[in-house]
GROMACS .gro file of C-alpha atoms in nm:
model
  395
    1UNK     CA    1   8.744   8.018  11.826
    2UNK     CA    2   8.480   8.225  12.036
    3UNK     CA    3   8.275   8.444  11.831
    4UNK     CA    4   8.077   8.745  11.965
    5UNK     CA    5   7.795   8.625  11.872
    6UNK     CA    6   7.789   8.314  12.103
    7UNK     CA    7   7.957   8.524  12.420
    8UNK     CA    8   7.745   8.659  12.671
    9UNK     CA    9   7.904   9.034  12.747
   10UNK     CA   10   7.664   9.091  13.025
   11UNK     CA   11   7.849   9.257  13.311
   12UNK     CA   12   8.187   9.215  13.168
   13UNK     CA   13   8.444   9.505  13.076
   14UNK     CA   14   8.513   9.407  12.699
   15UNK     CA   15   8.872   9.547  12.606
   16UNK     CA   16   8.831   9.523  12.185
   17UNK     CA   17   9.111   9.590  11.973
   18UNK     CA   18   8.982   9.823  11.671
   19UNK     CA   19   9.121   9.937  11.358
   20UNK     CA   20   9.074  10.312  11.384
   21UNK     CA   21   9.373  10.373  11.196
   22UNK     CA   22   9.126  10.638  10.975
   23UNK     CA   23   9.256  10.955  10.735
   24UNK     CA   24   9.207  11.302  10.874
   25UNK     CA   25   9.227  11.618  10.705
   26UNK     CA   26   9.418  11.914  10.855
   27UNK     CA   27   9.101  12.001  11.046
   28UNK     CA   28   9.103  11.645  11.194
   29UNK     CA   29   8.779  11.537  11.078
   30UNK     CA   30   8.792  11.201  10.908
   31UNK     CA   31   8.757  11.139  10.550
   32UNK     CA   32   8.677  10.815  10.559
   33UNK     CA   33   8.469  10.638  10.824
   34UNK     CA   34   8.468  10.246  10.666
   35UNK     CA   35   8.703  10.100  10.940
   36UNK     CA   36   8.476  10.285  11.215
   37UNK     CA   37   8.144  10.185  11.052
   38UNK     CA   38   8.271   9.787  11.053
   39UNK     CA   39   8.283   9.784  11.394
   40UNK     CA   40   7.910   9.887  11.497
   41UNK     CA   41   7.762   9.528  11.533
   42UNK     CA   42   8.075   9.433  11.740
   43UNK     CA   43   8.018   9.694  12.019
   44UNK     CA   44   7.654   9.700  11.953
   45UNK     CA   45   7.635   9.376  12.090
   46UNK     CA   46   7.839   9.385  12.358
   47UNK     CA   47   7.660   9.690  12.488
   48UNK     CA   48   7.296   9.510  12.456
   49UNK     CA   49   7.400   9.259  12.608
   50UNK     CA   50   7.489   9.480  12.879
   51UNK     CA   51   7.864   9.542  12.878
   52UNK     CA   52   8.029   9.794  12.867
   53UNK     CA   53   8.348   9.897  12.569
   54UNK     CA   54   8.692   9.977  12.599
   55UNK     CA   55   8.879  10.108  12.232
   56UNK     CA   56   9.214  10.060  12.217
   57UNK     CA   57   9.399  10.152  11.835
   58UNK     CA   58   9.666  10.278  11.662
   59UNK     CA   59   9.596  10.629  11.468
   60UNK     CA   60   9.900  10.682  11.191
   61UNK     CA   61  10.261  10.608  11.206
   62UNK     CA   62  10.380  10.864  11.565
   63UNK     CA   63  10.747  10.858  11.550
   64UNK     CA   64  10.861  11.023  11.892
   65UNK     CA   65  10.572  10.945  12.184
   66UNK     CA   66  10.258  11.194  12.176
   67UNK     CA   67  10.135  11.371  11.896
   68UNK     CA   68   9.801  11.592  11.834
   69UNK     CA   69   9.815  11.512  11.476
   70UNK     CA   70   9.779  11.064  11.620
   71UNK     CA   71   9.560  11.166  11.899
   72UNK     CA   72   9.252  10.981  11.902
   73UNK     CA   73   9.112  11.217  12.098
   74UNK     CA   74   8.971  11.352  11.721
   75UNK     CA   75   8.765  11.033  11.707
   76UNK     CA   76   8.596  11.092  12.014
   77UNK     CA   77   8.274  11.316  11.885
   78UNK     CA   78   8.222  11.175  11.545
   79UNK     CA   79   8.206  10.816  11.751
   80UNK     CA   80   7.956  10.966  12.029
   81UNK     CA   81   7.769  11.026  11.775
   82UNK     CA   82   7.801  10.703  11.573
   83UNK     CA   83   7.691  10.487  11.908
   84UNK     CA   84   7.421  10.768  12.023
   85UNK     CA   85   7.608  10.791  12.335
   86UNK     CA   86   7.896  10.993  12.523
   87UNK     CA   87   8.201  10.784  12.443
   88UNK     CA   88   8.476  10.889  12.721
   89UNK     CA   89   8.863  10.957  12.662
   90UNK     CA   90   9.181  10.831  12.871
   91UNK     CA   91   9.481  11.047  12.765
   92UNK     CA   92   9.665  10.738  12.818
   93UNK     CA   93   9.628  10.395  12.695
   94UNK     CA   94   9.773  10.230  13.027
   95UNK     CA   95   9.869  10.331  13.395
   96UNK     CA   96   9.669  10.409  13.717
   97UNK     CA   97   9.421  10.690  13.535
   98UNK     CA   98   9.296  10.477  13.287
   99UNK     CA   99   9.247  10.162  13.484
  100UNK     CA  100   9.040  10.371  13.690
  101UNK     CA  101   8.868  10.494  13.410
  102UNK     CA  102   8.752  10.145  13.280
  103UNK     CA  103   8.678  10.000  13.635
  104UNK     CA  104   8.428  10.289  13.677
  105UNK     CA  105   8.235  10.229  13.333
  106UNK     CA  106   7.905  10.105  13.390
  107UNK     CA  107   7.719   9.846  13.145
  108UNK     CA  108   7.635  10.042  12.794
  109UNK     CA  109   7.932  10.292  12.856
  110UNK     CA  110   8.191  10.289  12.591
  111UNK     CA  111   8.582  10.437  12.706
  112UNK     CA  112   8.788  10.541  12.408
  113UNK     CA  113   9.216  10.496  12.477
  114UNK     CA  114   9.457  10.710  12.384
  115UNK     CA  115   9.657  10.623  12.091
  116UNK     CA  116   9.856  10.291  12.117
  117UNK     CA  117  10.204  10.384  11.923
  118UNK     CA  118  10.257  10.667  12.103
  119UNK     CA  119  10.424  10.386  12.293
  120UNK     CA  120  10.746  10.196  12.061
  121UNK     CA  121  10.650   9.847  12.347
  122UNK     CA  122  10.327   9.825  12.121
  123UNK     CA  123  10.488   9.749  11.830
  124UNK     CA  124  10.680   9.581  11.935
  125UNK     CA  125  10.518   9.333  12.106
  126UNK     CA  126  10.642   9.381  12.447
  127UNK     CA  127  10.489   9.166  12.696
  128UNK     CA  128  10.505   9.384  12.989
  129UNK     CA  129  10.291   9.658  12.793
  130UNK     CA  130  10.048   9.395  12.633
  131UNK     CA  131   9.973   9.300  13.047
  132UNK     CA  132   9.933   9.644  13.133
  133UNK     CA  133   9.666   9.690  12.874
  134UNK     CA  134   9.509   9.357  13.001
  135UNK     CA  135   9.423   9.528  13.362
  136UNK     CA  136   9.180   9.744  13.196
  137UNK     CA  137   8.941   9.482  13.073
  138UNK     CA  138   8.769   9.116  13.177
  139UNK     CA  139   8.763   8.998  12.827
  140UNK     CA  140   8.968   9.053  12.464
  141UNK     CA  141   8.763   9.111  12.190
  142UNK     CA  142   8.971   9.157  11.875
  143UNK     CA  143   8.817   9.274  11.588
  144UNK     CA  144   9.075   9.433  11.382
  145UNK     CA  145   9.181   9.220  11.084
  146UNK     CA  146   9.386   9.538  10.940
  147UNK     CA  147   9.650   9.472  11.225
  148UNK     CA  148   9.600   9.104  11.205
  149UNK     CA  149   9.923   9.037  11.064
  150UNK     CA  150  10.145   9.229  11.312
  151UNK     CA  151  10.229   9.032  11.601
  152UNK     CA  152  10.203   9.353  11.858
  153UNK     CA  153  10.104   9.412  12.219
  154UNK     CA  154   9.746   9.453  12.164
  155UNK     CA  155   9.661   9.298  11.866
  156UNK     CA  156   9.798   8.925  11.977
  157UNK     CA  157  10.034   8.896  12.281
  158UNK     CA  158   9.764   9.072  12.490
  159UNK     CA  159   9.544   8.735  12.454
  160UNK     CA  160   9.784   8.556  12.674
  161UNK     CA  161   9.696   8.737  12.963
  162UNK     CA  162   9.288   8.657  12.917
  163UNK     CA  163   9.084   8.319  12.948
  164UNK     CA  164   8.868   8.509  12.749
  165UNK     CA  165   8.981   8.559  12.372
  166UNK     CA  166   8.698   8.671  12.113
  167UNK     CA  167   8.676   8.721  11.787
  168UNK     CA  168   8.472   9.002  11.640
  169UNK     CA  169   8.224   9.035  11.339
  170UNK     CA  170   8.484   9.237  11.124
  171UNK     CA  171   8.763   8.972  11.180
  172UNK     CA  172   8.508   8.676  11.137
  173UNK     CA  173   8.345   8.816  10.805
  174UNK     CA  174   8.686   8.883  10.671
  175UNK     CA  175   8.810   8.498  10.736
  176UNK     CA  176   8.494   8.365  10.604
  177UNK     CA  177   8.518   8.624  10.286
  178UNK     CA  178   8.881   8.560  10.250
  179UNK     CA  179   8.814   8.135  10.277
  180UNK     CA  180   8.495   8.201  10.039
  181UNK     CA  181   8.729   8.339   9.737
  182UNK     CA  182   9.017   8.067   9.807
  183UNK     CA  183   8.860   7.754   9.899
  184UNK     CA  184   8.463   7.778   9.703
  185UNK     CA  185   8.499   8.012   9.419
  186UNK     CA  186   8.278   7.991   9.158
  187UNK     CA  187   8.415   8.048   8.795
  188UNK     CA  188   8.533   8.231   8.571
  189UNK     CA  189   8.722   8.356   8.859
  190UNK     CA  190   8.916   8.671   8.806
  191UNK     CA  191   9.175   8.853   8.973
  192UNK     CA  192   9.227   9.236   8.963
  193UNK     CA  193   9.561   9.302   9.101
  194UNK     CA  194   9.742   9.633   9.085
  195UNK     CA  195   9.947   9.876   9.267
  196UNK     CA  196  10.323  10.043   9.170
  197UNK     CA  197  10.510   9.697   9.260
  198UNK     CA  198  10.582   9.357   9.184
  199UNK     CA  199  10.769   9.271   9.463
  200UNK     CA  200  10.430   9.390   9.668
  201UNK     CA  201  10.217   9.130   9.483
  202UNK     CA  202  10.468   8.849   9.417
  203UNK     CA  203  10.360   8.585   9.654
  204UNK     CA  204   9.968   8.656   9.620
  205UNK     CA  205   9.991   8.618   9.228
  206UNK     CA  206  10.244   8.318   9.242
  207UNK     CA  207   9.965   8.173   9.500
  208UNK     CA  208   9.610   8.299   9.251
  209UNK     CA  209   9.815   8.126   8.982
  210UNK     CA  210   9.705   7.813   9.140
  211UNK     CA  211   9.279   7.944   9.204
  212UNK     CA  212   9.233   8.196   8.921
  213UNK     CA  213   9.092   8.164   8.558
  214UNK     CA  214   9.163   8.515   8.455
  215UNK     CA  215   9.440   8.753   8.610
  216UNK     CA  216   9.389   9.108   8.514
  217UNK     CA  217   9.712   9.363   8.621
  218UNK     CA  218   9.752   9.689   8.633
  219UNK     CA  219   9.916  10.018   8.783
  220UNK     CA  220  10.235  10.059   8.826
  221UNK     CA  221  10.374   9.708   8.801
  222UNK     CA  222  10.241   9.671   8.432
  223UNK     CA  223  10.597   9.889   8.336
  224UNK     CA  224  10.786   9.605   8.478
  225UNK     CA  225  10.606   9.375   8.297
  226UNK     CA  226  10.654   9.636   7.947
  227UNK     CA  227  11.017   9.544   7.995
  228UNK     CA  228  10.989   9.212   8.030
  229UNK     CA  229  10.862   9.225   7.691
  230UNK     CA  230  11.129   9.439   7.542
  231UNK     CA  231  10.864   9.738   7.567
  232UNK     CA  232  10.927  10.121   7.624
  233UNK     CA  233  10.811  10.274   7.947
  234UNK     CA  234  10.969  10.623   7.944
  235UNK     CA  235  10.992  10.757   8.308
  236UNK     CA  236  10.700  10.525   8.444
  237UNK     CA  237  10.772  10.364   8.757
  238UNK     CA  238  10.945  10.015   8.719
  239UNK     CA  239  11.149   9.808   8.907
  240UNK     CA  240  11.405   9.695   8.671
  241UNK     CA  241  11.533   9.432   8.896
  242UNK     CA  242  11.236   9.218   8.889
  243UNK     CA  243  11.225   9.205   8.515
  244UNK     CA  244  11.330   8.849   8.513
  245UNK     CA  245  11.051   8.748   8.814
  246UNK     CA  246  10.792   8.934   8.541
  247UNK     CA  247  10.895   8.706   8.330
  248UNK     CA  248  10.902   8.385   8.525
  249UNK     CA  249  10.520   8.508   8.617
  250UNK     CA  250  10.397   8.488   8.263
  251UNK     CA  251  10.564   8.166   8.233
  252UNK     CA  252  10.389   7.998   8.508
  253UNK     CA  253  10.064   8.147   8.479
  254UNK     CA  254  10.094   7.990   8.067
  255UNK     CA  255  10.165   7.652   8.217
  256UNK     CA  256   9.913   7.671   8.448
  257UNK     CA  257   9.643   7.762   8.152
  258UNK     CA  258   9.567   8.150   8.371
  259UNK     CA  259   9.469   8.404   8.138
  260UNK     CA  260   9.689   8.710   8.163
  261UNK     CA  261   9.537   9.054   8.069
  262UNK     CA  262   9.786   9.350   8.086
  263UNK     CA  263   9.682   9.713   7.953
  264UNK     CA  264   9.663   9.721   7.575
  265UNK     CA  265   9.712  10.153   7.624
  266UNK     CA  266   9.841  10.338   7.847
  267UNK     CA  267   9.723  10.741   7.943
  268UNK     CA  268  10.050  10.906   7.997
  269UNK     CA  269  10.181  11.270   8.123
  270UNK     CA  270  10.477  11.476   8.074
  271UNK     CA  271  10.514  11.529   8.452
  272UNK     CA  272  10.392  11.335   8.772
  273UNK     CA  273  10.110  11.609   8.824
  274UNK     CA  274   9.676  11.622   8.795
  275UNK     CA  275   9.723  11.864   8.528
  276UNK     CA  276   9.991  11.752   8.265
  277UNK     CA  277   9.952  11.714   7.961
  278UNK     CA  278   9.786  11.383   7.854
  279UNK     CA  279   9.810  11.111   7.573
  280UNK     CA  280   9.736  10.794   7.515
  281UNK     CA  281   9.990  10.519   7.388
  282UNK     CA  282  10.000  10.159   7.313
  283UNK     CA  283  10.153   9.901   7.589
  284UNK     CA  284  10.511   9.922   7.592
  285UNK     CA  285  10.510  10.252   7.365
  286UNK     CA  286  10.518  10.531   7.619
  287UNK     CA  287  10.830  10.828   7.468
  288UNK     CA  288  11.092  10.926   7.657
  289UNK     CA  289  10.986  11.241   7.929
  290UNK     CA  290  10.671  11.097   7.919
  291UNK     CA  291  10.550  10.864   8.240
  292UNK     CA  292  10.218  10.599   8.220
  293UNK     CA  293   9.980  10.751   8.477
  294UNK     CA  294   9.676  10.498   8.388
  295UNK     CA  295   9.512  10.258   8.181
  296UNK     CA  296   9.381  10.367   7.840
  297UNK     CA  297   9.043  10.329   7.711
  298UNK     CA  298   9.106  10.004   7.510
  299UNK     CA  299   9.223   9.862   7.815
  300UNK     CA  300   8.882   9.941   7.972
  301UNK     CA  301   8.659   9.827   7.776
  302UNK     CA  302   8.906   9.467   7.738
  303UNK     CA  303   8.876   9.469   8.154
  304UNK     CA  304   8.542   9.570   8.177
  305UNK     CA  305   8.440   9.257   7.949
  306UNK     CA  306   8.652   9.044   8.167
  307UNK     CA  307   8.511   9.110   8.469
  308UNK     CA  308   8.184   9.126   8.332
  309UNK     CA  309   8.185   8.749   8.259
  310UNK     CA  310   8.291   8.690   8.582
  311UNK     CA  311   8.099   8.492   8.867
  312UNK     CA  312   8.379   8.547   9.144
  313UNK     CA  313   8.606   8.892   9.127
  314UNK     CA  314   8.888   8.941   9.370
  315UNK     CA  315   9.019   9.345   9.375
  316UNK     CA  316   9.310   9.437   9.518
  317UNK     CA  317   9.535   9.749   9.421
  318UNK     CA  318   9.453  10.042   9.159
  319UNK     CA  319   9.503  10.051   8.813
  320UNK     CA  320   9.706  10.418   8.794
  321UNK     CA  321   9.740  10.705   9.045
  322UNK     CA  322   9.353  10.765   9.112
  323UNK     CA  323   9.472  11.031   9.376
  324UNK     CA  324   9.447  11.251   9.073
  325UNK     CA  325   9.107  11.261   8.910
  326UNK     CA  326   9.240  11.295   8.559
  327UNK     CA  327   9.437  10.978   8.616
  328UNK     CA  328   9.162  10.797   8.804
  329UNK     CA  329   8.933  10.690   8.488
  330UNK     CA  330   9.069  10.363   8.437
  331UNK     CA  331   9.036  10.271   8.809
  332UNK     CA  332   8.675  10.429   8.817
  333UNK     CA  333   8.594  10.250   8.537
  334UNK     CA  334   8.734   9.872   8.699
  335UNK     CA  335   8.515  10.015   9.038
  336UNK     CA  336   8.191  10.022   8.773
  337UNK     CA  337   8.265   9.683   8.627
  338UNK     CA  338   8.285   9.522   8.941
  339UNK     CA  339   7.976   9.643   9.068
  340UNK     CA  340   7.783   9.546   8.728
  341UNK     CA  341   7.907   9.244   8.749
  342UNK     CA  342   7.781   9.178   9.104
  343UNK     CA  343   7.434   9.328   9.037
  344UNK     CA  344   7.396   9.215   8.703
  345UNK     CA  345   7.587   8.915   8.695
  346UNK     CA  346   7.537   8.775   9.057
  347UNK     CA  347   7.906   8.781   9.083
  348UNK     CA  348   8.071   8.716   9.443
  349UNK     CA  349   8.307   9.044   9.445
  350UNK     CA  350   8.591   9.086   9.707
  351UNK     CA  351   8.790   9.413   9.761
  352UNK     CA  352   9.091   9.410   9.902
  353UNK     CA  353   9.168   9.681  10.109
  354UNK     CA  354   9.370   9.980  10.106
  355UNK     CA  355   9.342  10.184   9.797
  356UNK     CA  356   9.121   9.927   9.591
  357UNK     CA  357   8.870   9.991   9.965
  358UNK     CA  358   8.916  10.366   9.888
  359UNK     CA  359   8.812  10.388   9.502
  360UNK     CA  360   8.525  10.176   9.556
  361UNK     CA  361   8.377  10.388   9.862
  362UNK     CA  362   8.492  10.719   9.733
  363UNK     CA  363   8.245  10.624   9.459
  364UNK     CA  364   7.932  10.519   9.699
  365UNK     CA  365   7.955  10.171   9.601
  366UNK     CA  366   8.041   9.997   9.917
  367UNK     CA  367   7.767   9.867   9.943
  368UNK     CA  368   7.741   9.723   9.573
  369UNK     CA  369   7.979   9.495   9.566
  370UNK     CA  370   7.969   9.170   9.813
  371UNK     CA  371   8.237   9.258  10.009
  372UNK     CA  372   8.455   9.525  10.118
  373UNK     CA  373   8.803   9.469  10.315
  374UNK     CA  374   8.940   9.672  10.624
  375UNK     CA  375   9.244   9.531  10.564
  376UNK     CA  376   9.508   9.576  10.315
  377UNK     CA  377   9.810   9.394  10.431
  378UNK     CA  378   9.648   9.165  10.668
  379UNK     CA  379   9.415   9.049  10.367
  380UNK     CA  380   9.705   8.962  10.137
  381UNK     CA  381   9.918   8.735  10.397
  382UNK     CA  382   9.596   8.558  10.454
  383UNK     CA  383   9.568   8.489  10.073
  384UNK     CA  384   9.946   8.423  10.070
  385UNK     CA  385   9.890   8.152  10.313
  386UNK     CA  386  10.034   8.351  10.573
  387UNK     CA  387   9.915   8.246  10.968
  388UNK     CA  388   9.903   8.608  11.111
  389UNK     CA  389   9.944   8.643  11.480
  390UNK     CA  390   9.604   8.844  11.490
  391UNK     CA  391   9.424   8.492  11.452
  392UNK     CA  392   9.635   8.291  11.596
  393UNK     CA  393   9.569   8.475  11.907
  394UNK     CA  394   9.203   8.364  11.933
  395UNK     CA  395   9.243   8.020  11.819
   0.00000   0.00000   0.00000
């Protein structure tokens, strides 16, 4: 696999395939810069060496063509002014204008695409689209492992069309980090998984079962496990169909000697809202009307000395519904642990995109733990043993 680090990007038109798939507020500004931020060395190095950049990404989910609300014309300031430079826009991600567009950039010029989805061939995978995109650049840099797994135009069947395939400094760090916590973890090694489902996690637990000393769960998928255990969950989310896979879990993680910690309390509410009321229960004891919104305290401080004895910590999914700040102590708390364990304990931590990516940065400590995932999805196939197309492509 070519690595940017060992291409020389001098007079070449690098065409790099980005996650910029970042939340905006009504005012379009973005809430969250990580997946922007990841990709500075990339494109810094292309452009010192004296290339120039063109951005192609996906912004949301667009259902019907062009939308403002997808445009990334809303990313083209705040990245101007991330690269010190005047980043241009094509108000179309193929066709005549914005081949003429790239063919005119000169070296250290970077050329921002219009949205990819607002076309259905991207996800698709068409062919014909992925060689239209391939006309605007000499080489294919992709560096964005949150698409990884999706076998589209322009995140794998674009590679075809270039001698050139190269993989960037977000998708190599997230290999390596993913291979580190599989392949050469120290121990204790502990898992954090949670999230509302089972049937989300299913093949990465059955597959930890196998690396892990300690598996920690929470969120939503703990109520499954309640009634597995003959427990009362009230209106909590659940999935009663996977009661019997809850089971079968607990089963094999016992054979394989895996520690399971579930919450020993639960911080309910009478309604699915920041401001119900609030009480805490014990596991399996929430009352009828009343739904488990988070971990309780005892749960806390029995995950927080978990983690704390930790030397490798691998986070992926919250532990209740941190959108609401009443109902985000337990997954605040889980953030803290992980980062004390890291600084105090010279723990290798890996977060796991998504929401775990979210708590940790909403709470400025990115840059405390070892490692921080741009991808949610893409991360988990990896760790499921998954070969996702993203890679593949550049092998």
């Amino acid at each position: 696999m070519k690595t940017v680090n060992s291409y020389n990007f001098a007079g070449k038109r690098a065409l790099i395939r980005v996650d910029f798939n970042v939340p905006l507020n009504e005012r379009f500004e973005i809430t969250d810069d990580t997946r922007i931020k990841a990709t500075i060395p990339t494109i810094t190095k292309i452009l010192n060496d004296g290339g120039s950049v063109i951005l192609m990404s996906h912004l949301g989910r667009p259902k019907d063509g062009p939308t403002e609300k997808y445009s990334l014309k809303h990313l083209v300031n705040p990245l101007s002014v991330v690269f010190g430079r005047s980043v241009k826009f094509a108000d179309d991600c193929i066709g005549q204008s914005a081949i003429d567009q790239a063919t005119a950039l000169q070296a250290g010029e970077i050329l921002l695409l219009e949205n990819l989805r607002f076309y259905k061939e991207e996800e698709k995978g068409n062919v014909e689209f992925a060689e239209k995109l391939s006309k605007l650049g000499d080489v294919w840099v992709n560096d964005a492992f949150g698409t990884a797994h999706r076998a589209h135009a322009s995140t794998a069947v674009v590679g075809q069309f270039f001698e050139d395939r190269v993989c960037g400094f977000v998708m190599l760090a997230e290999i390596e980090n993913a291979k580190k916590v599989l392949d050469n973890a120290e121990r204790p090694f502990t898992a954090i998984m949670g999230g509302s489902k089972i049937s989300d996690k299913i093949l990465i637990i059955e597959r930890l079962l196998d690396k892990v000393d300690n598996l920690i769960i929470g969120g939503g998928m703990t109520y499954t496990f309640s009634l597995a255990e003959g427990g009362k969950i009230g209106n909590s989310i659940n999935e009663k169909d996977k009661v019997d896979l809850a089971k079968s879990l607990l089963e094999k993680a016992e054979a394989k000697g895996v520690k399971i910690y579930m919450p020993l309390d639960n911080t309910c509410a009478d309604k699915f809202s920041n401001d119900a009321a609030r009480q805490i229960v014990g596991r399996g004891e929430i009352p009828d009307g009343w739904e488990g919104l988070d971990i309780g305290p005892a749960s806390v401080e029995l995950f927080s000395e978990v983690i704390a004895s930790s030397k490798t910590v691998l986070w992926n999914g919250p532990m209740g519904v941190f959108e609401f700040p009443n109902f985000a102590i337990g997954t605040n708390a889980v953030a803290d642990a992980v980062v004390k364990a890291t600084e105090e304990n010279g723990a290798f931590s890996l977060i796991g995109g998504g929401d775990s990516a979210s708590a940790v940065n909403n709470a400025g400590y990115g840059d405390r733990v070892s490692y921080v995932s741009t991808g949610g999805g893409a991360l988990l196939e990896y760790m499921e043993g998954k070969v996702l197309p993203g890679v593949a492509a550049l092998e």
